[in-house]
PDB file of C-alpha atoms in Angstrom:
ATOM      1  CA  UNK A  21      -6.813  10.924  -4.579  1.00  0.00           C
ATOM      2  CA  UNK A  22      -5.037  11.480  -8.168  1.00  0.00           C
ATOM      3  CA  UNK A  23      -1.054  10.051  -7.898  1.00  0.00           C
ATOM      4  CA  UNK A  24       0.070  13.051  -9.308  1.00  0.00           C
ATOM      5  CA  UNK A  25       0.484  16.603  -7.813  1.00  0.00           C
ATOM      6  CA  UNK A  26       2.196  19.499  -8.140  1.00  0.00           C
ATOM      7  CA  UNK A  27       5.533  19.422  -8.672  1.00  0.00           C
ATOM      8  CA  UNK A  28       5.490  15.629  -8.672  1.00  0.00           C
ATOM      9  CA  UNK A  29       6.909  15.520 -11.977  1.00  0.00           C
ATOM     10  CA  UNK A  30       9.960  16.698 -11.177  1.00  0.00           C
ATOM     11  CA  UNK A  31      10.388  14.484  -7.579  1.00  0.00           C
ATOM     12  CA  UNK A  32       9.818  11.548 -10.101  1.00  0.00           C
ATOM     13  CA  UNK A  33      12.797  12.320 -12.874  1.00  0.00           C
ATOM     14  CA  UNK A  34      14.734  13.282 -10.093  1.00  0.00           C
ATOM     15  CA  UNK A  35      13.917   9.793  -8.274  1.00  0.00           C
ATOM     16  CA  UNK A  36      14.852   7.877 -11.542  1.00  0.00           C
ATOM     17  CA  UNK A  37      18.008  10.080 -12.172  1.00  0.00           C
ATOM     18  CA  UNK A  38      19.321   8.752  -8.694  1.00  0.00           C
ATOM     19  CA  UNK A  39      17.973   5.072  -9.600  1.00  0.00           C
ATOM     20  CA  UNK A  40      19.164   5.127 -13.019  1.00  0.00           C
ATOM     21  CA  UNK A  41      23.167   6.080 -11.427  1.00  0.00           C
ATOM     22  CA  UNK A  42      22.480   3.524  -8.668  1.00  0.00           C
ATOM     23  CA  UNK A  43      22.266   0.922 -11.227  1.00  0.00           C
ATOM     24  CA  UNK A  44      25.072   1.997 -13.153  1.00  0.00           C
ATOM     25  CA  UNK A  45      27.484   2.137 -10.141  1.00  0.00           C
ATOM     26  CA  UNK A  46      26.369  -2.076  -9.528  1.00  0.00           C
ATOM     27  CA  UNK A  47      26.341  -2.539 -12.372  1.00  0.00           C
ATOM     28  CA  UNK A  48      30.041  -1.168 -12.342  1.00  0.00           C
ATOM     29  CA  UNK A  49      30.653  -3.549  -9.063  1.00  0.00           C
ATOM     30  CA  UNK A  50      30.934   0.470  -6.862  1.00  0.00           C
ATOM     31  CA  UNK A  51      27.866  -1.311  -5.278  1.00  0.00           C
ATOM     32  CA  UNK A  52      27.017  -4.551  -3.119  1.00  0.00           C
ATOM     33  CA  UNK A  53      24.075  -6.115  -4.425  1.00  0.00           C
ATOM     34  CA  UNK A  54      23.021  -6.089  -0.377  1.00  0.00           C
ATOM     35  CA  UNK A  55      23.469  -2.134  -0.206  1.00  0.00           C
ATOM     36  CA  UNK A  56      22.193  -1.597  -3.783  1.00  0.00           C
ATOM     37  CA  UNK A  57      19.126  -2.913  -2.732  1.00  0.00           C
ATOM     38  CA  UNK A  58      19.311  -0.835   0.220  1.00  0.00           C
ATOM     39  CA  UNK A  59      19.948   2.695  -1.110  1.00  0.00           C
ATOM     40  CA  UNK A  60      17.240   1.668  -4.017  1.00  0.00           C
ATOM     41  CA  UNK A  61      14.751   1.539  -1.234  1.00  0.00           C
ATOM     42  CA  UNK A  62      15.382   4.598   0.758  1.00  0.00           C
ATOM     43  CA  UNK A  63      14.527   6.483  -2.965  1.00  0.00           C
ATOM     44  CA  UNK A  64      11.429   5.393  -3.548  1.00  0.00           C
ATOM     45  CA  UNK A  65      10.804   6.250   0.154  1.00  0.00           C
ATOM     46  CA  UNK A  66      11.836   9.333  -0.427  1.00  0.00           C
ATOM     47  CA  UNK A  67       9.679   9.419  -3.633  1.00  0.00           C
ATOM     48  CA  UNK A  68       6.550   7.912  -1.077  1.00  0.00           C
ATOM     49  CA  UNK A  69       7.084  11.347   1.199  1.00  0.00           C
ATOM     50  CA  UNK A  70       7.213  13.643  -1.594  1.00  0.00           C
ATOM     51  CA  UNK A  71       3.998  12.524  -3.512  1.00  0.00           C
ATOM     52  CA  UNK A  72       1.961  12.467  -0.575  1.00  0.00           C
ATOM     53  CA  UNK A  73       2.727  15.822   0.956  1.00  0.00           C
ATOM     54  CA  UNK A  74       0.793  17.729  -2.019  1.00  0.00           C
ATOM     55  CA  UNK A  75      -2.093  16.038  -0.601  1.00  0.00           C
ATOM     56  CA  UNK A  76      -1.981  16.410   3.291  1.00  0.00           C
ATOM     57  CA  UNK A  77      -4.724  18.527   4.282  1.00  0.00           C
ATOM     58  CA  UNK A  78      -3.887  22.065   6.120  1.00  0.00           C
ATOM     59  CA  UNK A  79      -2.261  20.906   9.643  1.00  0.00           C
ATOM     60  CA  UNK A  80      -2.082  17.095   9.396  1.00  0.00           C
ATOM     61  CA  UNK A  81       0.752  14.847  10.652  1.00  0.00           C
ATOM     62  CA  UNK A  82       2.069  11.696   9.806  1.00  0.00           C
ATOM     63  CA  UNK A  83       2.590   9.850  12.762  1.00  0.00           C
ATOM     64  CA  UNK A  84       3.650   6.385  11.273  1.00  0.00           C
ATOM     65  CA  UNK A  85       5.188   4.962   8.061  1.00  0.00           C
ATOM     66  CA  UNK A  86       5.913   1.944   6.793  1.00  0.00           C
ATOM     67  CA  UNK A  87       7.613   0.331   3.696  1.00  0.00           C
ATOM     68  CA  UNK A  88       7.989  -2.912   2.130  1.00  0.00           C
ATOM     69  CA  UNK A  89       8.104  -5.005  -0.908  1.00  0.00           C
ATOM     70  CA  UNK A  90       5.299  -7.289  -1.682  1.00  0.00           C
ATOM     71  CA  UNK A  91       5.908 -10.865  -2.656  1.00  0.00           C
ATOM     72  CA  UNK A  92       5.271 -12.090  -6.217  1.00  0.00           C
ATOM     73  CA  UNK A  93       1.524 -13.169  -5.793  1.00  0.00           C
ATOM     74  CA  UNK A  94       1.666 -15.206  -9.311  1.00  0.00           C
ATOM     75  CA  UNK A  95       4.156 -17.061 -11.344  1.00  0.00           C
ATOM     76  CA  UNK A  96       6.785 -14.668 -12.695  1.00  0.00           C
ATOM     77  CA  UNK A  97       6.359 -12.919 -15.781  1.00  0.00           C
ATOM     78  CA  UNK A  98       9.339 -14.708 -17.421  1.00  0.00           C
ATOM     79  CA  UNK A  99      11.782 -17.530 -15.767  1.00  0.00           C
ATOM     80  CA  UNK A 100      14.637 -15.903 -17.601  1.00  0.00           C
ATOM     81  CA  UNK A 101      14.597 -12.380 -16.739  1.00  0.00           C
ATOM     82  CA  UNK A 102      14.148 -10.638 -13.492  1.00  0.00           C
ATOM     83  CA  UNK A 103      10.711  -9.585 -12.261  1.00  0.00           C
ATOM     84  CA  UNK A 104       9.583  -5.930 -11.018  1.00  0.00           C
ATOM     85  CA  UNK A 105       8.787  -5.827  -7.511  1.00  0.00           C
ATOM     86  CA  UNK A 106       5.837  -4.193  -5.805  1.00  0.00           C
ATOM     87  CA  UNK A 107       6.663  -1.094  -2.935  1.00  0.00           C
ATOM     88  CA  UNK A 108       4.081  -0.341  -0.911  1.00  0.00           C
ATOM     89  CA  UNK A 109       4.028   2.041   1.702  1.00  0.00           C
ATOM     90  CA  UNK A 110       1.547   3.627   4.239  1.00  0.00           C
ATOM     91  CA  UNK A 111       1.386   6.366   6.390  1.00  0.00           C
ATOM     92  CA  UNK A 112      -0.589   7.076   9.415  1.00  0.00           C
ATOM     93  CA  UNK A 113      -1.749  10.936   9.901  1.00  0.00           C
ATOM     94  CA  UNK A 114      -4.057  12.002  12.737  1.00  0.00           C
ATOM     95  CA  UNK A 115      -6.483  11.800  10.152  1.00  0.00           C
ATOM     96  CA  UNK A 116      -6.574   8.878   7.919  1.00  0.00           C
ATOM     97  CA  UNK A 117      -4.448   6.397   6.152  1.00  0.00           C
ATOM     98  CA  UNK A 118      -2.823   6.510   2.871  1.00  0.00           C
ATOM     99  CA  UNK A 119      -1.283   4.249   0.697  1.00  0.00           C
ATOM    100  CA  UNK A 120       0.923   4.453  -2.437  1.00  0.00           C
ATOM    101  CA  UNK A 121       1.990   1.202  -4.396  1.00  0.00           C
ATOM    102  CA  UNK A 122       4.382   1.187  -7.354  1.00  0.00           C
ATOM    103  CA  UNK A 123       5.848  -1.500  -9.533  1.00  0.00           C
ATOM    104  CA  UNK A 124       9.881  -1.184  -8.707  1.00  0.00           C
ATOM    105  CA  UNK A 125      12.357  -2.617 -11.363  1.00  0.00           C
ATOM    106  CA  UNK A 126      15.458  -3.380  -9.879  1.00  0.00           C
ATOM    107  CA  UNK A 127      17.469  -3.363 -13.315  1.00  0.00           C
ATOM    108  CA  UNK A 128      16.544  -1.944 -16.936  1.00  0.00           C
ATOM    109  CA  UNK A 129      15.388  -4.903 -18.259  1.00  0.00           C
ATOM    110  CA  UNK A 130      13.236  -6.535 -15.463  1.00  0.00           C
ATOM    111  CA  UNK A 131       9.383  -7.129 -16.636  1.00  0.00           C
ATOM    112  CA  UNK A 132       6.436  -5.733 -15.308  1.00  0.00           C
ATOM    113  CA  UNK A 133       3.131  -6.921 -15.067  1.00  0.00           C
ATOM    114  CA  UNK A 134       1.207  -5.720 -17.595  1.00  0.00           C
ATOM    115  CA  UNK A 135      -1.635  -5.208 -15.209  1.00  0.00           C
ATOM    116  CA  UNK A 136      -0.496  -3.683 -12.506  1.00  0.00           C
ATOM    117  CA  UNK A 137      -0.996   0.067 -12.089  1.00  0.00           C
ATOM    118  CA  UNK A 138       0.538   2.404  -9.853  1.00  0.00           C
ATOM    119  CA  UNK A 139      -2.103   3.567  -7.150  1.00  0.00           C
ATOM    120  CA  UNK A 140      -2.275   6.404  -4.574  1.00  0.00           C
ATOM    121  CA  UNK A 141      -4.932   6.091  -1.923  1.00  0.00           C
ATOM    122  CA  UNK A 142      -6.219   7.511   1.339  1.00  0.00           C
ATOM    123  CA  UNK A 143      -8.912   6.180   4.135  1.00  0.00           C
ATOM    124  CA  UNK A 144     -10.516   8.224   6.959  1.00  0.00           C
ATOM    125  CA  UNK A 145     -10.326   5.760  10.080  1.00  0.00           C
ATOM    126  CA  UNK A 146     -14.388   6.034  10.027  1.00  0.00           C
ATOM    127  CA  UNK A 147     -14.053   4.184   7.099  1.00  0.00           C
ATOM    128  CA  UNK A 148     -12.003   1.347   8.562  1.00  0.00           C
ATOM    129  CA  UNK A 149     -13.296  -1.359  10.306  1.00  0.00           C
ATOM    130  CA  UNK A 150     -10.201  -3.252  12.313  1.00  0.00           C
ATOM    131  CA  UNK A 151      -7.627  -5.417  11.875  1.00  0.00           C
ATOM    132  CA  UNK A 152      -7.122  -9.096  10.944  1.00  0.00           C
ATOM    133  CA  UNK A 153      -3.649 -11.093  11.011  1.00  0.00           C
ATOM    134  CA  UNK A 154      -3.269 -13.375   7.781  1.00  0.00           C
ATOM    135  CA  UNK A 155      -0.776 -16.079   6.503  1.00  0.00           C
ATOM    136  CA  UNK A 156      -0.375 -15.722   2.751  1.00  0.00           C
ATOM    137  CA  UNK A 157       1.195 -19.145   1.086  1.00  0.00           C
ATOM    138  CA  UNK A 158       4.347 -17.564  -1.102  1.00  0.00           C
ATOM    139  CA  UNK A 159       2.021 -19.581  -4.037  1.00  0.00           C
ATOM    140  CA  UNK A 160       4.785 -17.295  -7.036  1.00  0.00           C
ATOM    141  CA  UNK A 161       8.272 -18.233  -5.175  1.00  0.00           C
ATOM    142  CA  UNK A 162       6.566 -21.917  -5.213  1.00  0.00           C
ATOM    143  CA  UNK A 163       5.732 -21.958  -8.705  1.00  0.00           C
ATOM    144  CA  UNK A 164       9.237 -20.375  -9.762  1.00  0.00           C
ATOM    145  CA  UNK A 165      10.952 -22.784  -7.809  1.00  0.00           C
ATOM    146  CA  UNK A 166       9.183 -25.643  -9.286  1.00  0.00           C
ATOM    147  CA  UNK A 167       9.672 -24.356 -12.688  1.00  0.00           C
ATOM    148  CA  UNK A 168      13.567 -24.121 -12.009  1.00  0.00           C
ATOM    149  CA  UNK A 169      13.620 -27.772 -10.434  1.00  0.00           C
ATOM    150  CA  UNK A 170      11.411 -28.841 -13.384  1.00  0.00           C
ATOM    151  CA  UNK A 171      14.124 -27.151 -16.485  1.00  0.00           C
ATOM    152  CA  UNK A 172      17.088 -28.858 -14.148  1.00  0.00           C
ATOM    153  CA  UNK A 173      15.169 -32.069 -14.311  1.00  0.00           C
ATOM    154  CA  UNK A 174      14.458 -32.220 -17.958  1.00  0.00           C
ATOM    155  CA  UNK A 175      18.486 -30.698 -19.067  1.00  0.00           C
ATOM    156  CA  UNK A 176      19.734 -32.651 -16.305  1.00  0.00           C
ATOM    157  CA  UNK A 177      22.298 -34.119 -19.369  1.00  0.00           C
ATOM    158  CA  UNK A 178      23.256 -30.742 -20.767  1.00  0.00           C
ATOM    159  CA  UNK A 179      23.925 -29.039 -17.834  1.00  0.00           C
ATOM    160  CA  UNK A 180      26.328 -31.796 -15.746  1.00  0.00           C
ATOM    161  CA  UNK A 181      27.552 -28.355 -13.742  1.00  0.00           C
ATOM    162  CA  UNK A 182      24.576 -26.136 -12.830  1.00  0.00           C
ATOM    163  CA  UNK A 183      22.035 -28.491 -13.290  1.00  0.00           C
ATOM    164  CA  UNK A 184      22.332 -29.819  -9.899  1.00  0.00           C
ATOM    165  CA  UNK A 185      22.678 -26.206  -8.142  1.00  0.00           C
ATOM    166  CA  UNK A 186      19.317 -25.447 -10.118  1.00  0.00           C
ATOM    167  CA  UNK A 187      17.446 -28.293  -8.878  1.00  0.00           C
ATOM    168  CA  UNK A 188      18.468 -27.957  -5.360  1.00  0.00           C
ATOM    169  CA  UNK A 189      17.571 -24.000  -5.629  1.00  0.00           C
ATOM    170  CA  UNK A 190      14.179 -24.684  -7.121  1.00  0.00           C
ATOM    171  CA  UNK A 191      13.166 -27.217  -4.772  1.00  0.00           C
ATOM    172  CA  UNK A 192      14.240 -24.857  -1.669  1.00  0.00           C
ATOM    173  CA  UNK A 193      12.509 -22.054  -3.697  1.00  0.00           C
ATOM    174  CA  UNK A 194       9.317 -24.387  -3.366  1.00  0.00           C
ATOM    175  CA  UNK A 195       9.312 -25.690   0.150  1.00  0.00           C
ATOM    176  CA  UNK A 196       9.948 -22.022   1.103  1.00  0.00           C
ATOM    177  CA  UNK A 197       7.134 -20.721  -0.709  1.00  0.00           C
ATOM    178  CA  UNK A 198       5.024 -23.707   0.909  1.00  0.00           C
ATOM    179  CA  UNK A 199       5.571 -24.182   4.139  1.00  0.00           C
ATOM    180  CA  UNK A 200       7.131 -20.612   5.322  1.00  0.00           C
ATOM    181  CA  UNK A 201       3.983 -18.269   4.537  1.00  0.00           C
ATOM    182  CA  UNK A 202       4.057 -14.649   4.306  1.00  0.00           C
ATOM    183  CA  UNK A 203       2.771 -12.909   7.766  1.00  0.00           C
ATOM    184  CA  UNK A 204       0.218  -9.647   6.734  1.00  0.00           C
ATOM    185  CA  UNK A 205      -2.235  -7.549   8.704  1.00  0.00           C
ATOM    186  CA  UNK A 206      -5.042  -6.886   6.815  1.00  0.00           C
ATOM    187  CA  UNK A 207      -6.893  -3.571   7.189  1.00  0.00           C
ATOM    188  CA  UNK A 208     -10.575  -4.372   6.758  1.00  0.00           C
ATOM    189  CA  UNK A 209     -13.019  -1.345   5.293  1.00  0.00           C
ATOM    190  CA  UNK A 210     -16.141  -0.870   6.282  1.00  0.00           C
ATOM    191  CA  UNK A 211     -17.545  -0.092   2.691  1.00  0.00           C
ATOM    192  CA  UNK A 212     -18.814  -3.779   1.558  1.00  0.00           C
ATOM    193  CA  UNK A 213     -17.156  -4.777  -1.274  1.00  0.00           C
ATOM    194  CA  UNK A 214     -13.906  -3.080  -0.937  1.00  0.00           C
ATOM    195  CA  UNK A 215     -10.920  -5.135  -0.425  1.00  0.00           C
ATOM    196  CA  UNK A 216      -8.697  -4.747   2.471  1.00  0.00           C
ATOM    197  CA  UNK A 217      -4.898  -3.022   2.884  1.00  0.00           C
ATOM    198  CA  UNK A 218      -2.520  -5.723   3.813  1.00  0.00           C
ATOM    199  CA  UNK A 219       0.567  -4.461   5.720  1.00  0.00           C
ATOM    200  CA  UNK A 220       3.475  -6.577   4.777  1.00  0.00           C
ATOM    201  CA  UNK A 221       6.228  -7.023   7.454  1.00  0.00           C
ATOM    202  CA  UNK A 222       4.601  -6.596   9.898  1.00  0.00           C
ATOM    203  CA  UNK A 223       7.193  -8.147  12.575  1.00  0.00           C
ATOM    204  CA  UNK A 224       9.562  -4.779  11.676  1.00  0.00           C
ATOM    205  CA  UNK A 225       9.823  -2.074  14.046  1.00  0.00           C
ATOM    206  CA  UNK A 226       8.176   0.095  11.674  1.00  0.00           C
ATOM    207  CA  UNK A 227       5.215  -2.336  11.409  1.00  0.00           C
ATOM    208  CA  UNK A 228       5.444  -3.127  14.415  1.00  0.00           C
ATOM    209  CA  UNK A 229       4.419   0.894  15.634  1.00  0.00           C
ATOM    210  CA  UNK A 230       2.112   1.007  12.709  1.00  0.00           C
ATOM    211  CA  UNK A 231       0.012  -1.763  13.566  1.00  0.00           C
ATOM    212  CA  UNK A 232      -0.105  -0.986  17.127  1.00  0.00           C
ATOM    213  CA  UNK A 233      -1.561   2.650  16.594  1.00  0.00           C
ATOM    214  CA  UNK A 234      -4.656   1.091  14.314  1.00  0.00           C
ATOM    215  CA  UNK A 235      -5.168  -1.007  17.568  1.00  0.00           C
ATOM    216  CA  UNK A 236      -5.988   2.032  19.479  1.00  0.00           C
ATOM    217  CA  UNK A 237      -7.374   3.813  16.744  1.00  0.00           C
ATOM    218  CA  UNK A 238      -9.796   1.170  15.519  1.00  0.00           C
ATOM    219  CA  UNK A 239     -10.551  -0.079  19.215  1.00  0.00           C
ATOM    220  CA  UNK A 240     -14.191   0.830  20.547  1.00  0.00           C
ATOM    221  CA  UNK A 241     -13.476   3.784  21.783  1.00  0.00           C
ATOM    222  CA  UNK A 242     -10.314   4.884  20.103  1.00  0.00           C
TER     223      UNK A 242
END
């Protein structure tokens, strides 16, 4: 399924017009960092619906959706600047499942990864095979957290303020990332070789529904 379709063009300027004033009115204090993040989200949500719908097929319905950010996977691309996140989102039709991942920067200069690339694509449930509950060690908020607790360490004598703030964040940063592991549902296909669909946040309501209808989909029988 190609990312792009018609008119999508246009939904995306329009969905970075609305991100590019959301970040000026933060940036201008207009806007909590809590709700910034918020109304962020609910445009590239909109952005999910409106590349999708080009590709439904004549008369199908999406019965579920759900959206979430990804944790960093890897060390972050720079301890200095802010990292993009991942959005993912997937929607349930009576048909299939589709899935659309982009890299989200939550300010200007926030770094990508270099090999990430945005993807759109769809499953028939005859191609899926069931469902498998995973914990995922947070191994990127561990490494970032030791990294911080490490540069605290080593300046402890230049930085008599912050330095211990920065140690006592990066060691929290690392037992987090340890012992608190991400929950995902992994959506196993039944081509070999092809990797699975994790669904991230799973325990929201949203999840919750969405991983409840693959149950009884993907069931013997469903």
């Amino acid at each position: 399924m190609r990312s792009e379709g018609p008119g999508s063009a246009e939904r995306r300027e329009e969905a970075d017009r609305k991100l590019g004033e959301l970040g000026r009115r933060h940036r201008l204090g207009d806007l909590s960092a809590k709700r910034y993040e918020r109304l962020r989200h609910e445009v590239l949500v909109a952005l999910a619906r409106d590349l999708i719908a080009p590709h439904l097929e004549p008369g199908e319905t999406i019965l579920f959706e759900h959206h979430w950010y990804e944790g960093h996977e890897t060390a972050p691309v720079s301890v200095l600047r802010e990292s993009a996140q991942v959005a993912e989102s997937l929607f349930a039709t009576d048909r299939r499942l589709i899935r659309w991942r982009c890299a989200d920067r939550p300010s200007p200069d926030a770094l990508s990864d270099p090999a990430f690339e945005e993807t759109l694509e769809a499953r028939t449930f005859e191609a899926l095979s069931g469902l498998e509950r995973r914990l995922r060690v947070r191994w990127g908020e561990a490494l970032a957290g030791a990294l911080v607790a490490t540069a605290a360490a080593v300046f402890w004598g230049h930085l008599q303020v912050t330095a211990p703030f920065m140690l006592g964040l990066g060691v929290l940063a690392l037992l987090h990332g340890l012992f608190w592991p991400t929950r995902t549902v992994a959506v196993s296909s039944r081509a070999p070789g092809e990797a699975a669909w994790g669904i991230g946040a799973p325990r929201r309501k949203s999840g919750r529904d969405l991983v409840a209808f693959l149950e009884r989909k993907l069931a013997p029988g469903g």
